[in-house]
Amino acid sequence: MVNPQLETFVCAADKGSFAKAAESLFISPTAVMKQINALEHHLGLKLFNRTPQGVCLTAGGEIIYRDAKFLFDYSKRSIENAKQAMNSCDTTFCVGTSLLNPAKLFMDLWYQASCKFPDYKLHLVAFEDDHIGILSVISKLGTNLDFLVGVCDSKAWLSQCNMLPLGYYKKMCAVSREHPLARKKSLEISDLYGQTLMMVAEGDSGTNDFIRNDLQRNHPQIKIEDTPHFYDISVFNRCAETRKVLLTLECWQDVHPGLVTLPVNWDYRIPYGLLYPLNPSPDIQRFVDTVAIMTNQTIL
């Protein structure tokens, strides 16, 4: 980061001799003289008084020497700070968080596993639950993000990341607070007869495709309306603004204040887990392995 001529100048000043500076720098005395001459020419200053006994700084040289020493020290501290910043980046796990994929579940895991990662810190990265852009977020695992905890049996998601299963969420139904079903404590499937049930379009989620096929085969009295493959707040808004029913999850009960989320007497559920890069770094993999042991889960 520092001009080599300036380093030679300081060395010559410290040694009081071009010959001794050359010996210290492992170059020839002629090379030292050429660098000093070039520096003096560049600055338009005489930096040394040459004598048979050696060299000594001129008044101008004293000022340049003092400031050069400051620059060397400043440069050294700058490099150290940069290395510390890089080390900080290397010892930070970046965790994604959003309305539908909050980081709380990761934090619960972290508090159990953090003793094995004493040098690591966490950095939360907020993102929007945009059904159009969510694949871009998932694809950034390994660059902008290291981990994400979310519901996932999406083929599109799992083509972009790995998942360590952590458990299952129950499928529930949400309705607007003005909907007649909102007065109930729980629902039977027959309560949905004559209703329009909003759920993700077919083709991406094995769980949701099974539910759709089961309802269509055994409960044709329920009309099914497609939503995008990945929910965002617009889907919840549409449910709140209509008399339709939304297939949702127990973990999303508080996502929209205008909705009431009700349990249903069925066995539908969907997996959730720890999402991490397809090609994880050694420390990311070590964290996943640690969580797998803690939770008695098998890494897919």
PDB file of N, CA, C and O in Angstrom, residues 80-151:
ATOM      1  N   GLU A  80      -4.509  -4.501   9.098  1.00  0.00           N
ATOM      2  CA  GLU A  80      -4.958  -5.323  10.229  1.00  0.00           C
ATOM      3  C   GLU A  80      -6.472  -5.244  10.392  1.00  0.00           C
ATOM      4  O   GLU A  80      -7.141  -6.251  10.637  1.00  0.00           O
ATOM      5  N   ASN A  81      -7.013  -4.012  10.247  1.00  0.00           N
ATOM      6  CA  ASN A  81      -8.464  -3.842  10.369  1.00  0.00           C
ATOM      7  C   ASN A  81      -9.198  -4.590   9.258  1.00  0.00           C
ATOM      8  O   ASN A  81     -10.257  -5.176   9.477  1.00  0.00           O
ATOM      9  N   ALA A  82      -8.620  -4.535   8.055  1.00  0.00           N
ATOM     10  CA  ALA A  82      -9.237  -5.239   6.929  1.00  0.00           C
ATOM     11  C   ALA A  82      -9.237  -6.744   7.167  1.00  0.00           C
ATOM     12  O   ALA A  82     -10.225  -7.433   6.875  1.00  0.00           O
ATOM     13  N   LYS A  83      -8.123  -7.257   7.707  1.00  0.00           N
ATOM     14  CA  LYS A  83      -8.052  -8.690   7.999  1.00  0.00           C
ATOM     15  C   LYS A  83      -9.050  -9.083   9.075  1.00  0.00           C
ATOM     16  O   LYS A  83      -9.696 -10.134   9.004  1.00  0.00           O
ATOM     17  N   GLN A  84      -9.193  -8.216  10.086  1.00  0.00           N
ATOM     18  CA  GLN A  84     -10.165  -8.488  11.138  1.00  0.00           C
ATOM     19  C   GLN A  84     -11.576  -8.506  10.577  1.00  0.00           C
ATOM     20  O   GLN A  84     -12.412  -9.331  10.971  1.00  0.00           O
ATOM     21  N   ALA A  85     -11.850  -7.570   9.642  1.00  0.00           N
ATOM     22  CA  ALA A  85     -13.177  -7.529   9.016  1.00  0.00           C
ATOM     23  C   ALA A  85     -13.428  -8.799   8.212  1.00  0.00           C
ATOM     24  O   ALA A  85     -14.527  -9.355   8.241  1.00  0.00           O
ATOM     25  N   MET A  86     -12.403  -9.257   7.492  1.00  0.00           N
ATOM     26  CA  MET A  86     -12.542 -10.488   6.726  1.00  0.00           C
ATOM     27  C   MET A  86     -12.762 -11.682   7.657  1.00  0.00           C
ATOM     28  O   MET A  86     -13.597 -12.549   7.396  1.00  0.00           O
ATOM     29  N   ASN A  87     -12.006 -11.700   8.769  1.00  0.00           N
ATOM     30  CA  ASN A  87     -12.181 -12.789   9.719  1.00  0.00           C
ATOM     31  C   ASN A  87     -13.564 -12.755  10.340  1.00  0.00           C
ATOM     32  O   ASN A  87     -14.179 -13.790  10.599  1.00  0.00           O
ATOM     33  N   SER A  88     -14.078 -11.520  10.557  1.00  0.00           N
ATOM     34  CA  SER A  88     -15.421 -11.371  11.096  1.00  0.00           C
ATOM     35  C   SER A  88     -16.445 -11.933  10.129  1.00  0.00           C
ATOM     36  O   SER A  88     -17.387 -12.624  10.516  1.00  0.00           O
ATOM     37  N   CYS A  89     -16.266 -11.644   8.827  1.00  0.00           N
ATOM     38  CA  CYS A  89     -17.172 -12.186   7.814  1.00  0.00           C
ATOM     39  C   CYS A  89     -17.093 -13.697   7.791  1.00  0.00           C
ATOM     40  O   CYS A  89     -18.099 -14.383   7.617  1.00  0.00           O
ATOM     41  N   ASP A  90     -15.866 -14.214   7.952  1.00  0.00           N
ATOM     42  CA  ASP A  90     -15.673 -15.652   7.895  1.00  0.00           C
ATOM     43  C   ASP A  90     -16.257 -16.353   9.104  1.00  0.00           C
ATOM     44  O   ASP A  90     -16.488 -17.561   9.075  1.00  0.00           O
ATOM     45  N   THR A  91     -16.488 -15.609  10.200  1.00  0.00           N
ATOM     46  CA  THR A  91     -17.017 -16.215  11.414  1.00  0.00           C
ATOM     47  C   THR A  91     -18.393 -15.654  11.748  1.00  0.00           C
ATOM     48  O   THR A  91     -18.724 -15.463  12.910  1.00  0.00           O
ATOM     49  N   THR A  92     -19.159 -15.374  10.728  1.00  0.00           N
ATOM     50  CA  THR A  92     -20.533 -14.914  10.895  1.00  0.00           C
ATOM     51  C   THR A  92     -21.464 -15.776  10.053  1.00  0.00           C
ATOM     52  O   THR A  92     -21.222 -15.968   8.860  1.00  0.00           O
ATOM     53  N   PHE A  93     -22.500 -16.296  10.682  1.00  0.00           N
ATOM     54  CA  PHE A  93     -23.542 -16.994   9.948  1.00  0.00           C
ATOM     55  C   PHE A  93     -24.643 -15.994   9.623  1.00  0.00           C
ATOM     56  O   PHE A  93     -25.174 -15.324  10.516  1.00  0.00           O
ATOM     57  N   CYS A  94     -24.979 -15.887   8.335  1.00  0.00           N
ATOM     58  CA  CYS A  94     -26.054 -14.996   7.901  1.00  0.00           C
ATOM     59  C   CYS A  94     -27.335 -15.811   7.767  1.00  0.00           C
ATOM     60  O   CYS A  94     -27.369 -16.807   7.025  1.00  0.00           O
ATOM     61  N   VAL A  95     -28.364 -15.378   8.487  1.00  0.00           N
ATOM     62  CA  VAL A  95     -29.605 -16.146   8.578  1.00  0.00           C
ATOM     63  C   VAL A  95     -30.750 -15.317   8.011  1.00  0.00           C
ATOM     64  O   VAL A  95     -30.973 -14.174   8.425  1.00  0.00           O
ATOM     65  N   GLY A  96     -31.469 -15.876   7.061  1.00  0.00           N
ATOM     66  CA  GLY A  96     -32.598 -15.183   6.464  1.00  0.00           C
ATOM     67  C   GLY A  96     -33.801 -15.160   7.389  1.00  0.00           C
ATOM     68  O   GLY A  96     -34.031 -16.099   8.150  1.00  0.00           O
ATOM     69  N   THR A  97     -34.568 -14.075   7.327  1.00  0.00           N
ATOM     70  CA  THR A  97     -35.782 -13.976   8.128  1.00  0.00           C
ATOM     71  C   THR A  97     -36.825 -13.170   7.377  1.00  0.00           C
ATOM     72  O   THR A  97     -36.501 -12.200   6.694  1.00  0.00           O
ATOM     73  N   SER A  98     -38.076 -13.606   7.483  1.00  0.00           N
ATOM     74  CA  SER A  98     -39.182 -12.912   6.820  1.00  0.00           C
ATOM     75  C   SER A  98     -40.456 -13.199   7.601  1.00  0.00           C
ATOM     76  O   SER A  98     -40.455 -13.937   8.590  1.00  0.00           O
ATOM     77  N   LEU A  99     -41.566 -12.619   7.141  1.00  0.00           N
ATOM     78  CA  LEU A  99     -42.843 -12.818   7.823  1.00  0.00           C
ATOM     79  C   LEU A  99     -43.244 -14.294   7.840  1.00  0.00           C
ATOM     80  O   LEU A  99     -43.686 -14.817   8.868  1.00  0.00           O
ATOM     81  N   LEU A 100     -43.074 -14.979   6.703  1.00  0.00           N
ATOM     82  CA  LEU A 100     -43.485 -16.382   6.605  1.00  0.00           C
ATOM     83  C   LEU A 100     -42.363 -17.359   6.940  1.00  0.00           C
ATOM     84  O   LEU A 100     -42.619 -18.555   7.122  1.00  0.00           O
ATOM     85  N   ASN A 101     -41.149 -16.864   7.015  1.00  0.00           N
ATOM     86  CA  ASN A 101     -39.989 -17.710   7.338  1.00  0.00           C
ATOM     87  C   ASN A 101     -39.159 -17.032   8.425  1.00  0.00           C
ATOM     88  O   ASN A 101     -38.012 -16.652   8.195  1.00  0.00           O
ATOM     89  N   PRO A 102     -39.731 -16.855   9.609  1.00  0.00           N
ATOM     90  CA  PRO A 102     -39.018 -16.134  10.666  1.00  0.00           C
ATOM     91  C   PRO A 102     -37.802 -16.906  11.172  1.00  0.00           C
ATOM     92  O   PRO A 102     -37.738 -18.135  11.063  1.00  0.00           O
ATOM     93  N   ALA A 103     -36.856 -16.157  11.731  1.00  0.00           N
ATOM     94  CA  ALA A 103     -35.600 -16.760  12.192  1.00  0.00           C
ATOM     95  C   ALA A 103     -35.702 -17.360  13.586  1.00  0.00           C
ATOM     96  O   ALA A 103     -34.727 -17.938  14.067  1.00  0.00           O
ATOM     97  N   LYS A 104     -36.872 -17.266  14.231  1.00  0.00           N
ATOM     98  CA  LYS A 104     -36.976 -17.737  15.615  1.00  0.00           C
ATOM     99  C   LYS A 104     -36.570 -19.202  15.757  1.00  0.00           C
ATOM    100  O   LYS A 104     -35.868 -19.571  16.706  1.00  0.00           O
ATOM    101  N   LEU A 105     -37.014 -20.052  14.835  1.00  0.00           N
ATOM    102  CA  LEU A 105     -36.669 -21.467  14.934  1.00  0.00           C
ATOM    103  C   LEU A 105     -35.161 -21.683  14.831  1.00  0.00           C
ATOM    104  O   LEU A 105     -34.588 -22.528  15.524  1.00  0.00           O
ATOM    105  N   PHE A 106     -34.504 -20.886  13.967  1.00  0.00           N
ATOM    106  CA  PHE A 106     -33.043 -20.989  13.877  1.00  0.00           C
ATOM    107  C   PHE A 106     -32.413 -20.550  15.191  1.00  0.00           C
ATOM    108  O   PHE A 106     -31.447 -21.177  15.659  1.00  0.00           O
ATOM    109  N   MET A 107     -32.936 -19.469  15.782  1.00  0.00           N
ATOM    110  CA  MET A 107     -32.366 -18.983  17.037  1.00  0.00           C
ATOM    111  C   MET A 107     -32.470 -20.038  18.126  1.00  0.00           C
ATOM    112  O   MET A 107     -31.551 -20.208  18.936  1.00  0.00           O
ATOM    113  N   ASP A 108     -33.581 -20.770  18.153  1.00  0.00           N
ATOM    114  CA  ASP A 108     -33.725 -21.844  19.147  1.00  0.00           C
ATOM    115  C   ASP A 108     -32.639 -22.901  18.957  1.00  0.00           C
ATOM    116  O   ASP A 108     -32.073 -23.414  19.939  1.00  0.00           O
ATOM    117  N   LEU A 109     -32.352 -23.228  17.686  1.00  0.00           N
ATOM    118  CA  LEU A 109     -31.282 -24.190  17.404  1.00  0.00           C
ATOM    119  C   LEU A 109     -29.920 -23.614  17.787  1.00  0.00           C
ATOM    120  O   LEU A 109     -29.061 -24.315  18.340  1.00  0.00           O
ATOM    121  N   TRP A 110     -29.731 -22.338  17.473  1.00  0.00           N
ATOM    122  CA  TRP A 110     -28.442 -21.698  17.718  1.00  0.00           C
ATOM    123  C   TRP A 110     -28.099 -21.691  19.205  1.00  0.00           C
ATOM    124  O   TRP A 110     -26.954 -21.954  19.588  1.00  0.00           O
ATOM    125  N   TYR A 111     -29.080 -21.397  20.061  1.00  0.00           N
ATOM    126  CA  TYR A 111     -28.802 -21.329  21.489  1.00  0.00           C
ATOM    127  C   TYR A 111     -28.399 -22.696  22.045  1.00  0.00           C
ATOM    128  O   TYR A 111     -27.692 -22.768  23.051  1.00  0.00           O
ATOM    129  N   GLN A 112     -28.804 -23.757  21.392  1.00  0.00           N
ATOM    130  CA  GLN A 112     -28.391 -25.096  21.814  1.00  0.00           C
ATOM    131  C   GLN A 112     -27.020 -25.471  21.259  1.00  0.00           C
ATOM    132  O   GLN A 112     -26.252 -26.176  21.907  1.00  0.00           O
ATOM    133  N   ALA A 113     -26.716 -24.996  20.044  1.00  0.00           N
ATOM    134  CA  ALA A 113     -25.493 -25.420  19.356  1.00  0.00           C
ATOM    135  C   ALA A 113     -24.341 -24.423  19.467  1.00  0.00           C
ATOM    136  O   ALA A 113     -23.206 -24.771  19.133  1.00  0.00           O
ATOM    137  N   SER A 114     -24.618 -23.203  19.907  1.00  0.00           N
ATOM    138  CA  SER A 114     -23.609 -22.133  19.828  1.00  0.00           C
ATOM    139  C   SER A 114     -22.357 -22.429  20.643  1.00  0.00           C
ATOM    140  O   SER A 114     -21.284 -21.898  20.332  1.00  0.00           O
ATOM    141  N   CYS A 115     -22.463 -23.267  21.665  1.00  0.00           N
ATOM    142  CA  CYS A 115     -21.274 -23.582  22.471  1.00  0.00           C
ATOM    143  C   CYS A 115     -20.201 -24.280  21.645  1.00  0.00           C
ATOM    144  O   CYS A 115     -19.015 -24.239  21.986  1.00  0.00           O
ATOM    145  N   LYS A 116     -20.593 -24.900  20.537  1.00  0.00           N
ATOM    146  CA  LYS A 116     -19.636 -25.558  19.649  1.00  0.00           C
ATOM    147  C   LYS A 116     -19.092 -24.610  18.582  1.00  0.00           C
ATOM    148  O   LYS A 116     -18.237 -24.978  17.788  1.00  0.00           O
ATOM    149  N   PHE A 117     -19.594 -23.362  18.585  1.00  0.00           N
ATOM    150  CA  PHE A 117     -19.151 -22.357  17.612  1.00  0.00           C
ATOM    151  C   PHE A 117     -18.858 -21.049  18.357  1.00  0.00           C
ATOM    152  O   PHE A 117     -19.491 -20.020  18.101  1.00  0.00           O
ATOM    153  N   PRO A 118     -17.903 -21.083  19.296  1.00  0.00           N
ATOM    154  CA  PRO A 118     -17.682 -19.922  20.181  1.00  0.00           C
ATOM    155  C   PRO A 118     -17.221 -18.665  19.454  1.00  0.00           C
ATOM    156  O   PRO A 118     -17.425 -17.561  19.955  1.00  0.00           O
ATOM    157  N   ASP A 119     -16.603 -18.813  18.289  1.00  0.00           N
ATOM    158  CA  ASP A 119     -16.095 -17.635  17.566  1.00  0.00           C
ATOM    159  C   ASP A 119     -17.102 -17.076  16.573  1.00  0.00           C
ATOM    160  O   ASP A 119     -16.834 -16.064  15.921  1.00  0.00           O
ATOM    161  N   TYR A 120     -18.256 -17.713  16.453  1.00  0.00           N
ATOM    162  CA  TYR A 120     -19.228 -17.294  15.439  1.00  0.00           C
ATOM    163  C   TYR A 120     -20.269 -16.348  16.012  1.00  0.00           C
ATOM    164  O   TYR A 120     -20.677 -16.458  17.171  1.00  0.00           O
ATOM    165  N   LYS A 121     -20.680 -15.406  15.164  1.00  0.00           N
ATOM    166  CA  LYS A 121     -21.783 -14.502  15.471  1.00  0.00           C
ATOM    167  C   LYS A 121     -22.871 -14.716  14.427  1.00  0.00           C
ATOM    168  O   LYS A 121     -22.631 -15.307  13.376  1.00  0.00           O
ATOM    169  N   LEU A 122     -24.066 -14.207  14.719  1.00  0.00           N
ATOM    170  CA  LEU A 122     -25.180 -14.297  13.782  1.00  0.00           C
ATOM    171  C   LEU A 122     -25.504 -12.925  13.213  1.00  0.00           C
ATOM    172  O   LEU A 122     -25.411 -11.909  13.897  1.00  0.00           O
ATOM    173  N   HIS A 123     -25.877 -12.919  11.956  1.00  0.00           N
ATOM    174  CA  HIS A 123     -26.339 -11.690  11.306  1.00  0.00           C
ATOM    175  C   HIS A 123     -27.646 -12.020  10.588  1.00  0.00           C
ATOM    176  O   HIS A 123     -27.674 -12.895   9.716  1.00  0.00           O
ATOM    177  N   LEU A 124     -28.737 -11.360  10.984  1.00  0.00           N
ATOM    178  CA  LEU A 124     -30.040 -11.616  10.375  1.00  0.00           C
ATOM    179  C   LEU A 124     -30.200 -10.775   9.117  1.00  0.00           C
ATOM    180  O   LEU A 124     -29.910  -9.574   9.114  1.00  0.00           O
ATOM    181  N   VAL A 125     -30.647 -11.410   8.053  1.00  0.00           N
ATOM    182  CA  VAL A 125     -30.859 -10.747   6.770  1.00  0.00           C
ATOM    183  C   VAL A 125     -32.355 -10.814   6.445  1.00  0.00           C
ATOM    184  O   VAL A 125     -32.891 -11.898   6.182  1.00  0.00           O
ATOM    185  N   ALA A 126     -33.031  -9.672   6.496  1.00  0.00           N
ATOM    186  CA  ALA A 126     -34.468  -9.631   6.227  1.00  0.00           C
ATOM    187  C   ALA A 126     -34.727  -9.673   4.723  1.00  0.00           C
ATOM    188  O   ALA A 126     -33.980  -9.099   3.939  1.00  0.00           O
ATOM    189  N   PHE A 127     -35.788 -10.385   4.334  1.00  0.00           N
ATOM    190  CA  PHE A 127     -36.180 -10.401   2.932  1.00  0.00           C
ATOM    191  C   PHE A 127     -37.699 -10.433   2.845  1.00  0.00           C
ATOM    192  O   PHE A 127     -38.391 -10.757   3.814  1.00  0.00           O
ATOM    193  N   GLU A 128     -38.221 -10.075   1.678  1.00  0.00           N
ATOM    194  CA  GLU A 128     -39.662 -10.032   1.460  1.00  0.00           C
ATOM    195  C   GLU A 128     -40.163 -11.387   0.979  1.00  0.00           C
ATOM    196  O   GLU A 128     -39.499 -12.059   0.187  1.00  0.00           O
ATOM    197  N   ASP A 129     -41.353 -11.771   1.449  1.00  0.00           N
ATOM    198  CA  ASP A 129     -41.989 -12.998   0.964  1.00  0.00           C
ATOM    199  C   ASP A 129     -42.712 -12.696  -0.340  1.00  0.00           C
ATOM    200  O   ASP A 129     -43.933 -12.569  -0.389  1.00  0.00           O
ATOM    201  N   ASP A 130     -41.946 -12.584  -1.389  1.00  0.00           N
ATOM    202  CA  ASP A 130     -42.474 -12.287  -2.719  1.00  0.00           C
ATOM    203  C   ASP A 130     -42.532 -13.585  -3.505  1.00  0.00           C
ATOM    204  O   ASP A 130     -41.497 -14.197  -3.779  1.00  0.00           O
ATOM    205  N   HIS A 131     -43.752 -14.038  -3.879  1.00  0.00           N
ATOM    206  CA  HIS A 131     -43.856 -15.340  -4.531  1.00  0.00           C
ATOM    207  C   HIS A 131     -43.128 -15.384  -5.871  1.00  0.00           C
ATOM    208  O   HIS A 131     -42.786 -16.441  -6.368  1.00  0.00           O
ATOM    209  N   ILE A 132     -42.858 -14.195  -6.443  1.00  0.00           N
ATOM    210  CA  ILE A 132     -42.121 -14.153  -7.710  1.00  0.00           C
ATOM    211  C   ILE A 132     -40.619 -14.248  -7.464  1.00  0.00           C
ATOM    212  O   ILE A 132     -39.889 -14.942  -8.163  1.00  0.00           O
ATOM    213  N   GLY A 133     -40.134 -13.576  -6.406  1.00  0.00           N
ATOM    214  CA  GLY A 133     -38.689 -13.487  -6.182  1.00  0.00           C
ATOM    215  C   GLY A 133     -38.122 -14.447  -5.158  1.00  0.00           C
ATOM    216  O   GLY A 133     -36.909 -14.443  -4.929  1.00  0.00           O
ATOM    217  N   ILE A 134     -38.966 -15.305  -4.548  1.00  0.00           N
ATOM    218  CA  ILE A 134     -38.461 -16.150  -3.475  1.00  0.00           C
ATOM    219  C   ILE A 134     -37.390 -17.129  -3.953  1.00  0.00           C
ATOM    220  O   ILE A 134     -36.451 -17.445  -3.223  1.00  0.00           O
ATOM    221  N   LEU A 135     -37.480 -17.577  -5.201  1.00  0.00           N
ATOM    222  CA  LEU A 135     -36.450 -18.490  -5.706  1.00  0.00           C
ATOM    223  C   LEU A 135     -35.093 -17.806  -5.774  1.00  0.00           C
ATOM    224  O   LEU A 135     -34.054 -18.444  -5.589  1.00  0.00           O
ATOM    225  N   SER A 136     -35.101 -16.494  -6.037  1.00  0.00           N
ATOM    226  CA  SER A 136     -33.847 -15.743  -6.040  1.00  0.00           C
ATOM    227  C   SER A 136     -33.236 -15.723  -4.643  1.00  0.00           C
ATOM    228  O   SER A 136     -32.019 -15.834  -4.476  1.00  0.00           O
ATOM    229  N   VAL A 137     -34.093 -15.573  -3.626  1.00  0.00           N
ATOM    230  CA  VAL A 137     -33.616 -15.603  -2.237  1.00  0.00           C
ATOM    231  C   VAL A 137     -33.011 -16.957  -1.909  1.00  0.00           C
ATOM    232  O   VAL A 137     -31.918 -17.052  -1.340  1.00  0.00           O
ATOM    233  N   ILE A 138     -33.703 -18.023  -2.281  1.00  0.00           N
ATOM    234  CA  ILE A 138     -33.204 -19.376  -2.001  1.00  0.00           C
ATOM    235  C   ILE A 138     -31.882 -19.623  -2.720  1.00  0.00           C
ATOM    236  O   ILE A 138     -30.961 -20.245  -2.180  1.00  0.00           O
ATOM    237  N   SER A 139     -31.779 -19.106  -3.949  1.00  0.00           N
ATOM    238  CA  SER A 139     -30.561 -19.332  -4.735  1.00  0.00           C
ATOM    239  C   SER A 139     -29.350 -18.625  -4.126  1.00  0.00           C
ATOM    240  O   SER A 139     -28.214 -18.953  -4.457  1.00  0.00           O
ATOM    241  N   LYS A 140     -29.582 -17.644  -3.230  1.00  0.00           N
ATOM    242  CA  LYS A 140     -28.483 -16.901  -2.614  1.00  0.00           C
ATOM    243  C   LYS A 140     -27.920 -17.601  -1.385  1.00  0.00           C
ATOM    244  O   LYS A 140     -26.973 -17.095  -0.770  1.00  0.00           O
ATOM    245  N   LEU A 141     -28.497 -18.752  -1.016  1.00  0.00           N
ATOM    246  CA  LEU A 141     -27.903 -19.512   0.076  1.00  0.00           C
ATOM    247  C   LEU A 141     -26.472 -19.905  -0.315  1.00  0.00           C
ATOM    248  O   LEU A 141     -26.249 -20.528  -1.348  1.00  0.00           O
ATOM    249  N   GLY A 142     -25.532 -19.500   0.517  1.00  0.00           N
ATOM    250  CA  GLY A 142     -24.129 -19.726   0.201  1.00  0.00           C
ATOM    251  C   GLY A 142     -23.425 -18.457  -0.223  1.00  0.00           C
ATOM    252  O   GLY A 142     -22.195 -18.416  -0.274  1.00  0.00           O
ATOM    253  N   THR A 143     -24.187 -17.404  -0.536  1.00  0.00           N
ATOM    254  CA  THR A 143     -23.587 -16.104  -0.879  1.00  0.00           C
ATOM    255  C   THR A 143     -24.095 -15.063   0.113  1.00  0.00           C
ATOM    256  O   THR A 143     -23.411 -14.741   1.077  1.00  0.00           O
ATOM    257  N   ASN A 144     -25.309 -14.545  -0.101  1.00  0.00           N
ATOM    258  CA  ASN A 144     -25.868 -13.554   0.826  1.00  0.00           C
ATOM    259  C   ASN A 144     -26.380 -14.192   2.117  1.00  0.00           C
ATOM    260  O   ASN A 144     -26.427 -13.538   3.163  1.00  0.00           O
ATOM    261  N   LEU A 145     -26.799 -15.436   2.040  1.00  0.00           N
ATOM    262  CA  LEU A 145     -27.369 -16.138   3.191  1.00  0.00           C
ATOM    263  C   LEU A 145     -26.646 -17.463   3.397  1.00  0.00           C
ATOM    264  O   LEU A 145     -26.176 -18.074   2.444  1.00  0.00           O
ATOM    265  N   ASP A 146     -26.604 -17.894   4.659  1.00  0.00           N
ATOM    266  CA  ASP A 146     -26.068 -19.212   4.972  1.00  0.00           C
ATOM    267  C   ASP A 146     -27.180 -20.191   5.330  1.00  0.00           C
ATOM    268  O   ASP A 146     -27.101 -21.373   4.985  1.00  0.00           O
ATOM    269  N   PHE A 147     -28.211 -19.678   6.036  1.00  0.00           N
ATOM    270  CA  PHE A 147     -29.273 -20.556   6.512  1.00  0.00           C
ATOM    271  C   PHE A 147     -30.631 -19.874   6.393  1.00  0.00           C
ATOM    272  O   PHE A 147     -30.750 -18.648   6.397  1.00  0.00           O
ATOM    273  N   LEU A 148     -31.640 -20.726   6.359  1.00  0.00           N
ATOM    274  CA  LEU A 148     -33.023 -20.282   6.376  1.00  0.00           C
ATOM    275  C   LEU A 148     -33.813 -21.444   6.958  1.00  0.00           C
ATOM    276  O   LEU A 148     -33.562 -22.595   6.621  1.00  0.00           O
ATOM    277  N   VAL A 149     -34.746 -21.157   7.852  1.00  0.00           N
ATOM    278  CA  VAL A 149     -35.634 -22.207   8.349  1.00  0.00           C
ATOM    279  C   VAL A 149     -37.008 -21.956   7.768  1.00  0.00           C
ATOM    280  O   VAL A 149     -37.561 -20.853   7.902  1.00  0.00           O
ATOM    281  N   GLY A 150     -37.555 -22.944   7.092  1.00  0.00           N
ATOM    282  CA  GLY A 150     -38.847 -22.743   6.468  1.00  0.00           C
ATOM    283  C   GLY A 150     -39.536 -24.042   6.117  1.00  0.00           C
ATOM    284  O   GLY A 150     -38.949 -25.123   6.163  1.00  0.00           O
ATOM    285  N   VAL A 151     -40.821 -23.891   5.780  1.00  0.00           N
ATOM    286  CA  VAL A 151     -41.596 -25.012   5.273  1.00  0.00           C
ATOM    287  C   VAL A 151     -41.088 -25.330   3.878  1.00  0.00           C
ATOM    288  O   VAL A 151     -40.916 -24.427   3.062  1.00  0.00           O
TER     289      VAL A 151
END
